[in-house]
Each structure stands twice: as structure tokens, then as C-alpha cells.
Amino acid sequence: MSDTLVFGEADFVTGQPVVNGFVVADIGVTTTESEPGYVNGGRVELGSSGLAPVVINAVQDGSTIVLGIMCRGDTSFDDGDNVVIALRGNGGAQRRIDIGPVWGNAGPTLDLPEVTQTGAGATTSVADPPDIALHSIYTNRNPHSGPTFYERAGPSGSWTLSSAPAGFECKVRSWRPLVTAQSPTEIAWSVELRIPISAVGWITLDDEFGIFVDVIRCFRAHVVIGGTDTAYYGSTQYTFPPNKPLPDAIDVDTDIPAASFARGLKGTMVSQGEGVRIKNGSMGIGNRPVGSAVLTNLINAKPLPATPPKPIPPDNQIIAQLENTGAAASGIVAEVRMANWGIGAPNFSSWALAPGCEPESAPVALSAGIPSAPSVAVETVNNWPTLDVPTEYNPPKQHQCMWVQLRGTTGPVVFSQSSARRNMDFTGFSEEEREAEISAVGYPKPEDGSDSHEFMLRTRCRKIVVSQLIGQKDLSAETITIVGGAVQHAVEAGMVKPDRIADVESHTHLSVNARTVGSTFKDSVVYLWITEGLRRTHKTLIVNGIKTEVWDNGPGDFSLAAFHNGIDDPMGWQLSGPGLIKRGDGVYGIKVKDGKTATIGVKVGAGPEIKPGDTSELPRSFPGEGPGDPGPKPDPKPFGCPFQLILLAVIPTAFYAIGHMIA
């Protein structure tokens, strides 16, 4: 349910949430911190792919509700970063909380050049020693600005300032994930709040209440606009419920329409948000060919005529892994649709039915479960025999984005998540080149009156050292699924010998028998390379006096997780194609006619001879926009050292839960 957030009661066995800014462990970010307090609560992923930019956790803790909000994929700490939370209580009265989480532009010690500085984060000064040195973690800090409280008596009109209710708490945290050499900087931050259910001068939250969340990710980039280098401000809004961005400015006159509020459920209403979900969200779907143990987005098609003839690959099985946190359910089927690898259309109807694939899976049933102990996982299977796969799915179109939707056929079924979209690919290569499709299908007409949408493509690459994860007790499901999946595929591909690993089932070899496994992976790294697609809207938003251009996150992203033996080897990439320009390092622009698609080339590799970072050879502006600049020449050497890929591409907004999945 994309309009429901469940606040289950905290589990007193695993522990109650502690409001200190730490919400959940980020993938590849080593820390001794732990937060079991959200085990029974709801979880929402916004802009979801294999690595969601925004994650919201929610739980009830006695007479309060607790919200934990994590934002990542940012490129700079800015005063324009902001969180807006609105609550509608008993009788329709509303309260609003605005928070500026991190220190960006302001501060006496921030003397770095405006174009390159990334701000201080959850501290007033970059000279302040971090609480945890690795990844420069500042935690349990007060926000930069606010919280500022507003109130209004009904569903419309201006807000008036109010004060914090008794029992309110708010803390923030910031960190810097490790990135590869020459990759654009990535920073991340989180906010944690404790809000009373009822207090003097405050509203009362019934067991069903209204909630709205807007996480505004502001970023600066050194880009070329109109032929001029500039420190460019952009922002994108990740809202719950989805696709409800706030207009113009965040101030006392900001309107939050009644239709923008989602359902918050607690107490007696919690069970209405519990039900069937896709296990691990978007990571719980994919193709698992007969005989394989790995989910992938690679489709096996009948080989084209060749001499000598090529063997027919195993039949395809499109899988959705399901589990249940509510009452027993039966008659659940899955429908599958496909789009070429890249940035797909934002709606299910624009994606294509897979020709030759079973349009609906055989129905499955799930036993009852609870948030802290979901039912045993069950899989839906849409069979797709290789001989029935059209030749259009032969290379280079064998890598497909997948969208799975669930429905009940024999009676009412409560879904806490009914769909997921993902592109996952495991492969070994010395040089990987493929096409990515950029779709302008399914959007409103371009706001600037032209016939084309302009997409900004932002790339970055995290570096995850596998040996740092070995033996950790509290690896997140996200880490186990992505990094563990890369490792398991490396085993199947022969890069890691199974007899040197004590346990290769279900990726648990990342956390057991650390001595044996640690020696096996002492030189191993997983590169998590992400290309976000953001659509320029030609609208503006003012936050804390900073005027930004609004970029729509609806296009989604395409990304890869690459297992590589050679911990110190550089990684590099190039994008190419007609109409593609380079706005700045790792930032590209492309215009696509409304309702049409464009194709770009992607080349990625790692090894001792690879030039690191973005080495794309592209013009610096569109024709007629300003002076052109061909940019640096590409590295003439091929990408040589084999490494394993998990390729991911998803349209945003998948919802899943620690205790509840929502979509």
C-alpha cells in the first residue's frame, strides 16, 4: 500500500528505539552502532532501486511514535537539505515540523571554494573530530536549523508558529561512504524523531491518522550551463505518499493539500497494514534460469543461427520471493513486464508484457506471520521457455528491467507490498559494453514548452571492502542481498573456490567462519556504481533562502555491483551516444523527445591499467546552448581485469518493511 505507514509497537525483547540519529546501517559503511528498535515497525523506500536514496522507518514506542529517515546519494551537505513532516490528528487539526539536518553553506571554518566544498554535515565545523573516524561519522547531534513547529486548525490556510510538545526529541547523523578514486563525492545523512501521540498544546493521533513526509535532497554540482562553469544548485523531493512534491518555497505559506496525506496506522489499526510482501523488496525479484541459484535480469533467448550451432541455454523462470506478516493468504499470482536496461517509463502500463512468458504465475499460498517473524518465504514462478523468447531479447537486449505486480485471485488479500521493479545482472567480463535506454514515455508535456525532456544523469561509485564485513553480527538485509549476492555469483563463476568457503548458502558466508572466509576475500572489493536519472522540470524551490532547480526523481536509475579481486585497482567508466553531453565530472545531460526513447552506450571496467573515474569523451553543451568543449580524450587501453557484475535498474518508489512492506 503506497499510502500506508505502519507504526507497530516496539518489541521490548529486541529493544526500544534510541533517538540518536542512527536509523539503519548503510551498505558498506562499517560501524559498531546498532538500532533494533524498528523490528516491529514499518519501512518505506523512496526512489527505490537496489540502493534506495531515502529510507523511512516507523515504530510506536508507548505514548510516542518514532520516525527514522535516512538520505543518501547526496553530493554535498547543504543548507538546502530539508525534511518536512506534517501530521493530521483527531478533528483534522494539523502540525508541521521542518528540520534543516546538516551544516552546509554556513559556518566560520568552511573556507573551501564554493564549487568544491561539501559542507560539514551533522557538525558546525569540519575541524570537529568525527565521533567515528572511519567514514567520518558524526552522530547524536542537533540539527543545523529547527525543528521549527507550525500549526493550523484545518486542512488549508497558512501556518502559524507553535512550540515543541513535551517529550519531543530530534537528533541527526552524517557520514561519508567510501568511493572509488575520481568518483564524485557521496555523502549521506539521517534524522530521527520522537513525537508524542498526545500532549498539552499538541494534537492527538488516533490509531489511524494523517502523515506526510518530504525529504528534500539538495546538491551542488560544478557543471556547465549555457557554456558557463557554475556552482549549480538542484534539488529533488522524495515524498511519502509518493509523487506529492511541495511547490515554490518551504515557508509559512507552504500548502500541503488534504490529498497529500497518507495513512499512519498504530494500535488497533496496525493489522490493516500487515500482509503479503516481496521479500527484500526490489531485490526479491528476477530471472533464475533452471539450474541456477542466483536471481538475475539476464534473459536467455534462443541463439541466433551460427556455425557451429550454439547450445540452447536453460529455460527462464521469473521469480518473486514472497513472505507474509499478516493473516494467512492464498490465490496470489504475479504478472511480469519488461523494459530495456536503463531508465524506463514511470508507469506499469507503459512496460511491455514479456512475449512467450506465462502472463500469470500459478497461484501460491502463504501461512500467517507477524512483523518480527514473517512466514516462510514462498515463490511465484512465471515460466518462460528459452525457445519461446523472441530473438529481440538476444544481445544486446538480453539485459532487461523487470516489474512484477501481485494480485489475489480467490478472495481478499492484504498486500503490504504488491509490486517491485528491478534490473539485476551477474556477469564476468574483461570489458563490458552495452546499451542503456533513456525513456521519455509517460511524463507530462515538457514544462518549458519544448518537445523534449532533458534528463540529468548523475554517476557515482561506492567502494565496499568485503573483508570489513566478514564476521559482523548485524549486517543489514540490504548488505547481505547485494554484497552477498555478488560474492555468491563469484563462487558460481569460479572466481572464488567453494572448497575455501565454509558456507555458501544464502550468502551467510559473509558473517560466519570469519577466519576461513577472511583469508579468501582479503583482496576482494565490491564496486557499487549508480547512475541516477533526474528529469529537469524548469521549476524552482526555495529552501532556507537557497533557490534550486527542481529535478524529478521519477525516471529511476541503473546501477551495478561489481565483485573484483584487486582491492587497490582503479575503476573507470564512460558514457557515450548521440545527444549526450557532459555537464561535469560524473554529470551528463540528454534531451529525449516526449514519448520517445534514446539509447546511450555504457562501458565499465576495473584493473591496474584502467584510468579511474569518469573518462567520457563528450561535448560540454547542447547545440546552440553555448561554447562546446570535447572534453578529455578517453583512455585508449581496454578494460582488462575480469570482475563480476550485478546490474540493477529500477523505476523509483518501492516500499518494503522491517516489519511491514508498503507499496
XYZ file of C-alpha atoms in Angstrom, residues 275-279 281 284-285 318-323 331-336 348 360-362 364 366 378-382 403-409 413-420 661 663:
48
model
C 0.163 -8.676 4.884
C 1.938 -10.175 1.887
C 5.124 -8.518 0.678
C 8.034 -9.195 -1.644
C 10.954 -10.342 0.468
C 11.785 -5.516 -1.839
C 13.449 -10.203 -4.278
C 12.527 -10.484 -7.967
C 10.821 -15.139 -13.435
C 10.713 -15.305 -9.639
C 9.076 -13.205 -6.933
C 10.033 -14.205 -3.397
C 7.103 -13.562 -1.038
C 6.596 -13.558 2.709
C -4.528 -17.427 -4.552
C -1.662 -14.949 -5.082
C -0.384 -14.585 -8.649
C 2.316 -12.445 -10.287
C 2.289 -10.552 -13.598
C 5.632 -9.637 -15.197
C 3.411 -0.108 -15.254
C 0.345 -15.012 -14.789
C 2.157 -17.323 -12.398
C 0.479 -20.320 -10.800
C 0.550 -19.620 -4.267
C 1.316 -18.132 2.423
C 7.179 -18.780 -0.972
C 7.993 -18.079 -4.616
C 5.796 -17.265 -7.567
C 7.196 -18.554 -10.875
C 6.410 -17.235 -14.348
C 8.443 -5.093 -12.991
C 6.359 -7.612 -11.051
C 2.856 -6.915 -9.749
C 0.908 -9.208 -7.411
C -2.822 -9.747 -7.016
C -5.187 -12.117 -5.272
C -7.484 -14.408 -7.287
C -5.602 -10.387 0.217
C -3.895 -7.651 2.209
C -0.675 -6.642 0.456
C 1.820 -4.568 2.386
C 3.794 -4.552 -0.875
C 2.209 -5.521 -4.185
C 4.895 -4.628 -6.732
C 8.631 -4.301 -7.243
C 6.188 -3.744 3.365
C 3.688 -0.362 -1.921
